[in-house]
Coordinates of C-alpha atoms and ligand atoms in Angstrom, one line a residue:
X1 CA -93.9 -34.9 -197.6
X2 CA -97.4 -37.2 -197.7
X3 CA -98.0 -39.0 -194.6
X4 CA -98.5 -42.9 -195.4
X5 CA -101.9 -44.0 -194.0
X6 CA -101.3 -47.8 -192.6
X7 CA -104.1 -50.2 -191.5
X8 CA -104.5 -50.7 -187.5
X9 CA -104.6 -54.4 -187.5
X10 CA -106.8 -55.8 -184.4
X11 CA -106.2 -59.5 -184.2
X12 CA -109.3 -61.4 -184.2
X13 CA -108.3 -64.5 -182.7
X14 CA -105.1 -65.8 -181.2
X15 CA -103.5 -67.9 -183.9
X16 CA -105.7 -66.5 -187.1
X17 CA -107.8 -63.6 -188.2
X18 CA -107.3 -59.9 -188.4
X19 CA -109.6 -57.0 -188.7
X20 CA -108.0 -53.9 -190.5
X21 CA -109.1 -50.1 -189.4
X22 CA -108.4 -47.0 -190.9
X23 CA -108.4 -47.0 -194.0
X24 CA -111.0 -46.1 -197.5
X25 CA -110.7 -49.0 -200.0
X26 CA -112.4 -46.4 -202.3
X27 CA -109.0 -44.1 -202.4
X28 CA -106.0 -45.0 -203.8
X29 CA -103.2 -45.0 -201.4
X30 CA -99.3 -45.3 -201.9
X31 CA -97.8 -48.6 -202.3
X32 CA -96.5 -48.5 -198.7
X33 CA -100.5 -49.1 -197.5
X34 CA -101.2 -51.7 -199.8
X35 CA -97.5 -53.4 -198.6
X36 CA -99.0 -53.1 -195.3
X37 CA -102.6 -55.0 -196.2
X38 CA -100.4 -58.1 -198.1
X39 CA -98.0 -58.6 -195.0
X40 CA -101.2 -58.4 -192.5
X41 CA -102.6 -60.9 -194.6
X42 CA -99.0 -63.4 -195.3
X43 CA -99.2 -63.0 -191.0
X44 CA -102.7 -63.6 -190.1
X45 CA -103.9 -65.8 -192.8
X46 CA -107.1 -63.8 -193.2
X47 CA -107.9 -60.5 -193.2
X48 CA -111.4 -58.8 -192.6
X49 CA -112.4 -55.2 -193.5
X50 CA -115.9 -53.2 -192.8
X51 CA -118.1 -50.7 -194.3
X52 CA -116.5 -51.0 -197.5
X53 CA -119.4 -50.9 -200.1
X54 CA -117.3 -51.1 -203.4
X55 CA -118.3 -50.6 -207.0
X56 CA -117.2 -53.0 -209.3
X57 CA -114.4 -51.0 -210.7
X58 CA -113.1 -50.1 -206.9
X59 CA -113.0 -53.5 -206.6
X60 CA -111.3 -54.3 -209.8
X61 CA -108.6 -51.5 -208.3
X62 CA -108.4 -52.5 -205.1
X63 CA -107.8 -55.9 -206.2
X64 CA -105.0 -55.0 -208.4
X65 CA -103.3 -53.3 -205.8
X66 CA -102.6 -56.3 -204.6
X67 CA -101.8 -59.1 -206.8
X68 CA -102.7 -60.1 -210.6
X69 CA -106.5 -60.6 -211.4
X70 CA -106.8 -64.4 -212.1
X71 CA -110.8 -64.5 -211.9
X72 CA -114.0 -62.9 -211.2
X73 CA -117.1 -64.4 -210.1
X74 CA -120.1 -63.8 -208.3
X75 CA -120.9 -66.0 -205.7
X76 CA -124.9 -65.8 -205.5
X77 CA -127.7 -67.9 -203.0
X78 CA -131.1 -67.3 -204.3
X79 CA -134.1 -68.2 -201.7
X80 CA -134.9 -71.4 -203.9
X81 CA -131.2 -72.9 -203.8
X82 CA -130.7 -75.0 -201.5
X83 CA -126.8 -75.7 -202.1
X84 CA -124.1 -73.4 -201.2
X85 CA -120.6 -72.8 -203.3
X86 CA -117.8 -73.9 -201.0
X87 CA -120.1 -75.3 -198.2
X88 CA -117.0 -77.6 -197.3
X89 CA -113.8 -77.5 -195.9
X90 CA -111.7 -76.4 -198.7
X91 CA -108.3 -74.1 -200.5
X92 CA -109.4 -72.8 -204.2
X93 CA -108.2 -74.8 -207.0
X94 CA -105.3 -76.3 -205.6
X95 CA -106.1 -78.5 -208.5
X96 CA -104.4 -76.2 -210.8
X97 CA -100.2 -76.5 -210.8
X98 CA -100.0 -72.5 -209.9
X99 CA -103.1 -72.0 -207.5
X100 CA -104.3 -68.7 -206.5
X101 CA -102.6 -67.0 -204.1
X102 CA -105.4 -65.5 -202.3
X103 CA -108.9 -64.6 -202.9
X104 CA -110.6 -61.7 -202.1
X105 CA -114.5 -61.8 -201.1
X106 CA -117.0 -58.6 -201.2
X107 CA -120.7 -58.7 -199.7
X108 CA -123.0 -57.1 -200.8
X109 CA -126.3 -58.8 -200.4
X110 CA -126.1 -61.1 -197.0
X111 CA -129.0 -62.8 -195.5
X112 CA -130.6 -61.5 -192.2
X113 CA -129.0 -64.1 -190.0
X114 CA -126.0 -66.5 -190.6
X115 CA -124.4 -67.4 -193.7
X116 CA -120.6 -66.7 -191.9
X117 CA -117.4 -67.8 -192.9
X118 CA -114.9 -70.0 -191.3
X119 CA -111.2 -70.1 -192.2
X120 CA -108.3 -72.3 -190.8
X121 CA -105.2 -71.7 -190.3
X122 CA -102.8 -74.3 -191.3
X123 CA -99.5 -72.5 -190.3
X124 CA -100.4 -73.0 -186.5
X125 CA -101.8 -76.6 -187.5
X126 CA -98.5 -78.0 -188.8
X127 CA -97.1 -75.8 -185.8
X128 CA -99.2 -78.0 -183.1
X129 CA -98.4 -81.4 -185.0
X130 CA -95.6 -82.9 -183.2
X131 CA -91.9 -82.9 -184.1
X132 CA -92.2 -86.6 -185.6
X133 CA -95.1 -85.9 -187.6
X134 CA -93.7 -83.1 -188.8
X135 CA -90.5 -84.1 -189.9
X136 CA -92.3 -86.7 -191.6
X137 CA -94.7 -84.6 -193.5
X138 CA -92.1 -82.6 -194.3
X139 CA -91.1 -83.8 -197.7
X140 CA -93.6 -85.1 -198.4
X141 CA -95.5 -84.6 -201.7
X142 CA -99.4 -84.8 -202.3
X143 CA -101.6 -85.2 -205.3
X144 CA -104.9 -82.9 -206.0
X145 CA -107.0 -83.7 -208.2
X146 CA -110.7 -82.9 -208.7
X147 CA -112.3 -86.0 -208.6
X148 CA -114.9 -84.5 -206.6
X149 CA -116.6 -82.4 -209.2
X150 CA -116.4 -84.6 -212.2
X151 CA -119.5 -84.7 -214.4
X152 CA -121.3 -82.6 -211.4
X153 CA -122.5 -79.3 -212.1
X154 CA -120.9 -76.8 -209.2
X155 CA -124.0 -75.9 -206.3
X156 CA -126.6 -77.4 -207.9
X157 CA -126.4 -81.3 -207.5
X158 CA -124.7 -83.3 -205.1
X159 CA -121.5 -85.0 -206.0
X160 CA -121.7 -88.9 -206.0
X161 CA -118.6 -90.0 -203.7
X162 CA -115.7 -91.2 -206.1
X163 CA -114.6 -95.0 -206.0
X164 CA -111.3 -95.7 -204.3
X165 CA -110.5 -96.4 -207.9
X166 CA -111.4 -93.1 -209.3
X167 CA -109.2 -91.3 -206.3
X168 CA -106.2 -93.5 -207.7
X169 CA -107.0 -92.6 -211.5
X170 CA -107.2 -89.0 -210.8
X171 CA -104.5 -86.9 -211.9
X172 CA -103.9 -83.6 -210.9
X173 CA -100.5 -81.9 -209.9
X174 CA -98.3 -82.9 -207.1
X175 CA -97.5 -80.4 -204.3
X176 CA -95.4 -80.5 -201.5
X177 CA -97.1 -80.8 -197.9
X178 CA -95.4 -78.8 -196.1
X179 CA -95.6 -75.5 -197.8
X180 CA -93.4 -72.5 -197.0
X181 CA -94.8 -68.8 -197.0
X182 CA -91.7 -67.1 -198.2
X183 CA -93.0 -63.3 -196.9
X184 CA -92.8 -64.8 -193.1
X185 CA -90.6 -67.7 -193.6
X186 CA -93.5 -69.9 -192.1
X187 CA -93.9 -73.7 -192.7
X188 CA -98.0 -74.8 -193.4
X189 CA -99.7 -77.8 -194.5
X190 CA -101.1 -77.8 -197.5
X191 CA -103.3 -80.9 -198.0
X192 CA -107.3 -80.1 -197.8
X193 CA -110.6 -81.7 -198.0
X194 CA -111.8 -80.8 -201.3
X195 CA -108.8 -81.7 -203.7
X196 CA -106.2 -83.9 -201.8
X197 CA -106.4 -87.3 -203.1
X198 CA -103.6 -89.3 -201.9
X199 CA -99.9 -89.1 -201.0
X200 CA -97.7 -89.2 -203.8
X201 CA -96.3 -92.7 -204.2
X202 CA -99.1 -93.8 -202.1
X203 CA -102.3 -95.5 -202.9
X204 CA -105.5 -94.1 -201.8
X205 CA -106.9 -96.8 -199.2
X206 CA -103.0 -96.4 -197.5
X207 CA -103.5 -91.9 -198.0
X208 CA -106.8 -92.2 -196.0
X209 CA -105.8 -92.5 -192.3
X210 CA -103.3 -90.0 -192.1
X211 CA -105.5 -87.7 -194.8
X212 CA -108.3 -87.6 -192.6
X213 CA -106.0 -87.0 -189.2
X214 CA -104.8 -84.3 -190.8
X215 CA -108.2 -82.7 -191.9
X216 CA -110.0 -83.2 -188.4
X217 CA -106.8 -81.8 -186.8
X218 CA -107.0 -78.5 -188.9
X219 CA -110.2 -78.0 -187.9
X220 CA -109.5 -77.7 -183.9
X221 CA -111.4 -74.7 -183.0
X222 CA -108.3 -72.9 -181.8
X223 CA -107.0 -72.8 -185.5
X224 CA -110.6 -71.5 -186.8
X225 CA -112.4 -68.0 -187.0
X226 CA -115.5 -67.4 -188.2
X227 CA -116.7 -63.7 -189.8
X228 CA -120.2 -62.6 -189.7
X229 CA -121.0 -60.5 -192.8
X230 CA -123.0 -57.4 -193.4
X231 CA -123.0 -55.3 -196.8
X232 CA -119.7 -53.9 -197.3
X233 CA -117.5 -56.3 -195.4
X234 CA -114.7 -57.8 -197.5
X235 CA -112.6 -60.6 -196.5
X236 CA -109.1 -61.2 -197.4
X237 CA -107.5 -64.5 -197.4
X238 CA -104.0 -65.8 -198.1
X239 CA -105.1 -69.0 -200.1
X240 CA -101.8 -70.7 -199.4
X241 CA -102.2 -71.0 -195.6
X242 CA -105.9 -71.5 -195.1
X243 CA -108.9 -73.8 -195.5
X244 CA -112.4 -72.2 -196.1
X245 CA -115.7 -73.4 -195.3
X246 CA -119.3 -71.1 -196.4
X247 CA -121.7 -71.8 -193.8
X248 CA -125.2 -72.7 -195.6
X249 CA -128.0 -72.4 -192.5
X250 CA -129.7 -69.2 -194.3
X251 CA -132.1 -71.3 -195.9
X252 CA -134.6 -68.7 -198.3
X253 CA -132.7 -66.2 -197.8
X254 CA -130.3 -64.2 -200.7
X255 CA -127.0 -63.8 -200.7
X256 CA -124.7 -61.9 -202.9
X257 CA -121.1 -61.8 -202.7
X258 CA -118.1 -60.9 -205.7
X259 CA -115.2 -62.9 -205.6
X260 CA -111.9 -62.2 -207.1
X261 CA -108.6 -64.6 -206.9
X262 CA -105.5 -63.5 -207.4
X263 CA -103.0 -65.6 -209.4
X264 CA -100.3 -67.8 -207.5
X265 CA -97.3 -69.4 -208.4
X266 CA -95.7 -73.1 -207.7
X267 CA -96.1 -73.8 -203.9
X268 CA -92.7 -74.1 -202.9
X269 CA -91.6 -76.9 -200.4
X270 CA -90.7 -76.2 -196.7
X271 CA -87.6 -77.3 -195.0
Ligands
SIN301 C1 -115.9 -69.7 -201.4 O1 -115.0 -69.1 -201.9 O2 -115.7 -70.9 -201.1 C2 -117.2 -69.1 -200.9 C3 -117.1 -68.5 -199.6 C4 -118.3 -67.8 -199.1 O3 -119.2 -67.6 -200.0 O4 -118.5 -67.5 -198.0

């Protein structure tokens, strides 16, 4: 009988972050290995492997492995840029009614120094919320919208800030914010920087207090890790559960990473 080869999982910091060892993302394993990858991922919220140089079509099947191929992009920093894609505290596209239910991120041209990546963990921020605020979030329903990026070309210019007006003109679909993971039964927010406009029934101006509690408390540095790349790395993260934020201080410098998201479905309320 073949011997199924799991992942050692090395936690990476107490409440989020997981290094996997062990295993060759050029072979195909049985689907017992790549059960083992999705639950590391559903529990830690993001997931880190090394020394993984893939071809494009490992990655392709690696990727499918896992979930269904939504999109493919490369995410590239040329010396002469200056602006960074996702160099802000953000969850892809939860503008979209089914966002992705994880991305997956591949290096392989990283600058000498810096250029990290920080995720967040919003299972154990709605965990350290208290009871009240909980209970009260719970239920509750948010509208994301991008209002942000209107008219503004992605990495290139900076976005003018939106008029209070624009915020509560923007429509974009309505999700609950408290968000259960159903693999480990966990409840998470699920507001963030980039596409939460408002609460639903709620204007803007009255959204903004408790908006921006919420997104300096998910940013505590106990709910944070930060991964330093080199060419091969590949990071792993469970876009229900976690906030992102590329770290642009490797000015003049290249960097060249492949990015693929895997499709989602309704977020489902917790509670
Ligand atoms: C992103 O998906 O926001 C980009 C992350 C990164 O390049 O580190």
């Amino acid at each position: 009988m073949e011997t199924v080869t799991l992942p050692q999982v090395h936690r990476v910091g107490g409440l989020i972050g997981a290094e996997l060892r062990g295993l060759d993302l050029t072979r195909d394993y049985p689907d017992e290995t790549y059960a083992a990858i999705s639950r590391a991922w559903a529990e830690h919220g993001v997931i880190f492997f090394r020394g993984q140089p893939l071809n494009e079509a490992q990655r392709e099947a690696f990727a499918a492995r896992l979930g269904e191929i939504r999109v493919r992009q490369e995410v590239r920093k040329e010396p002469e840029q200056t602006k960074a894609i996702g160099e802000g505290w953000h969850t892809d596209m939860t503008c979209f009614d089914e966002p992705p239910k994880a991305t997956i991120l591949f290096a392989e041209a990283v600058p000498p120094w810096g250029g990290d990546t920080a995720w967040a963990g919003m299972g154990p921020a709605f965990e350290a919320l208290s009871d009240g605020l909980r209970a009260t979030l719970t239920g509750m329903r948010a509208v994301h919208a991008n209002v942000r990026k209107l008219g503004y070309s992605y990495a290139q210019t900076d976005p003018p800030e939106p008029s209070v007006a624009e915020y509560d003109a923007a429509e974009g679909p309505v999700h609950p914010v408290a968000r259960l993971i159903p693999e480990t039964g966990r409840a998470v927010l699920y507001v963030n920087p980039e596409f939460t406009t408002r609460f639903e029934g709620w204007t803007r101006r009255e959204s903004v207090p408790l908006l921006s509690y919420l997104f300096t408390h998910g940013t505590r540095p106990e709910f944070v890790t930060r991964f330093h790349w080199e060419p091969g790395s590949i990071a792993m993260w469970d876009n229900r559960q976690t906030w992102h934020f590329a770290v642009n201080d490797y000015q003049g410098e290249r960097r060249v990473m492949h990015r693929i998201l895997l499709a989602g479905s309704k977020p489902q309320a917790a509670g």
